[in-house]
Coordinates of C-alpha atoms in Angstrom, one line a residue:
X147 CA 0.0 0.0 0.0
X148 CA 1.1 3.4 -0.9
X149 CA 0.6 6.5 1.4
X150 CA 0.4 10.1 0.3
X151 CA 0.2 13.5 2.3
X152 CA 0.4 17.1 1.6
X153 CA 0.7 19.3 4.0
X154 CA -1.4 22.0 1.1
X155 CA -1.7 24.7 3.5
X156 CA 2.0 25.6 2.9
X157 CA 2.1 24.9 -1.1
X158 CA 3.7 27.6 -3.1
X159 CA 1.9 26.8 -6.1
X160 CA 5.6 25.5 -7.8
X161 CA 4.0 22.8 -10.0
X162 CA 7.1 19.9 -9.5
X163 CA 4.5 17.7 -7.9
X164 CA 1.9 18.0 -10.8
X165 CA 4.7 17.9 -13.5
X166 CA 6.8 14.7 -11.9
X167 CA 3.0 13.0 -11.0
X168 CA -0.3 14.1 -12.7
X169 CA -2.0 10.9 -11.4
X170 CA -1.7 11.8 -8.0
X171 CA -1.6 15.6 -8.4
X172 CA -3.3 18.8 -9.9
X173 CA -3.2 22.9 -10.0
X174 CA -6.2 24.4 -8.0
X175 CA -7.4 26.9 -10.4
X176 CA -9.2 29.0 -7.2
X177 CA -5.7 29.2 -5.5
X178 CA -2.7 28.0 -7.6
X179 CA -1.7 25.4 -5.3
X180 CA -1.5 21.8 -5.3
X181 CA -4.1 19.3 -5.1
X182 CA -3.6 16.0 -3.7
X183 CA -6.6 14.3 -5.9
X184 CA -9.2 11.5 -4.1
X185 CA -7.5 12.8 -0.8
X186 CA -9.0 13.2 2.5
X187 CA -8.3 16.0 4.6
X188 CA -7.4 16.0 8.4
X189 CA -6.3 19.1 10.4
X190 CA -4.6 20.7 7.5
X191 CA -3.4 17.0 5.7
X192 CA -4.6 15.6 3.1
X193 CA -4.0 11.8 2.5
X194 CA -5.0 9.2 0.1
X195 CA -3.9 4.9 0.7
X196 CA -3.8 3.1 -2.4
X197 CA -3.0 -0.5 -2.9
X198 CA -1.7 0.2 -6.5
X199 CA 2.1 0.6 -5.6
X200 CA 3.2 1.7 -9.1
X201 CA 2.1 5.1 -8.3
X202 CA 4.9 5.1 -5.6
X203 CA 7.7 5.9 -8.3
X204 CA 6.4 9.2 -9.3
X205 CA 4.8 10.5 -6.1
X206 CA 8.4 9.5 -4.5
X207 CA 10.1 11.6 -7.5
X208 CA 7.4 14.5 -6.7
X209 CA 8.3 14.2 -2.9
X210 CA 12.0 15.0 -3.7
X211 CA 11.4 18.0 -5.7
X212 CA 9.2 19.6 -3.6
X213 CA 11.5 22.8 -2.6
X214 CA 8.8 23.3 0.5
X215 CA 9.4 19.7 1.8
X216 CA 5.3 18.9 1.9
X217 CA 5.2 15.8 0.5
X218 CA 5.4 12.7 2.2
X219 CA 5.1 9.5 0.9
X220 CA 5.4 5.7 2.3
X221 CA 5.3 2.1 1.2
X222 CA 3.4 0.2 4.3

């Protein structure tokens, strides 16, 4: 299983994660930052769990270029 989280509140709308994985990852048009798609959102984190682990590749690759370090991502 694959875990995402963005921490959007602190996005600064750079596009690396949307560029490195559009699956996972979109441009708000209402506030130019990042949008973690199918997520759910908890204090300020939104998350999604997916059991298709070849999504980890680029959303680990969008994790690293994130200049603002809100990406996280984890194989469980």
């Amino acid at each position: 299983m694959v875990v995402i989280t963005l921490q959007r509140n602190k996005c600064i709308g750079c596009n690396y994660c949307v560029e490195l994985a559009p699956a996972q990852f979109q441009m708000s048009k209402k506030d130019g930052k990042s949008v973690l798609l199918h997520s759910t959102e908890k204090k300020g984190f939104f998350t999604i769990k997916s059991h298709d682990d070849s999504i980890f590749e680029a959303a680990h690759e969008a994790k690293k270029a994130c200049p603002v370090k809100i990406i996280e991502v984890k194989q469980v």
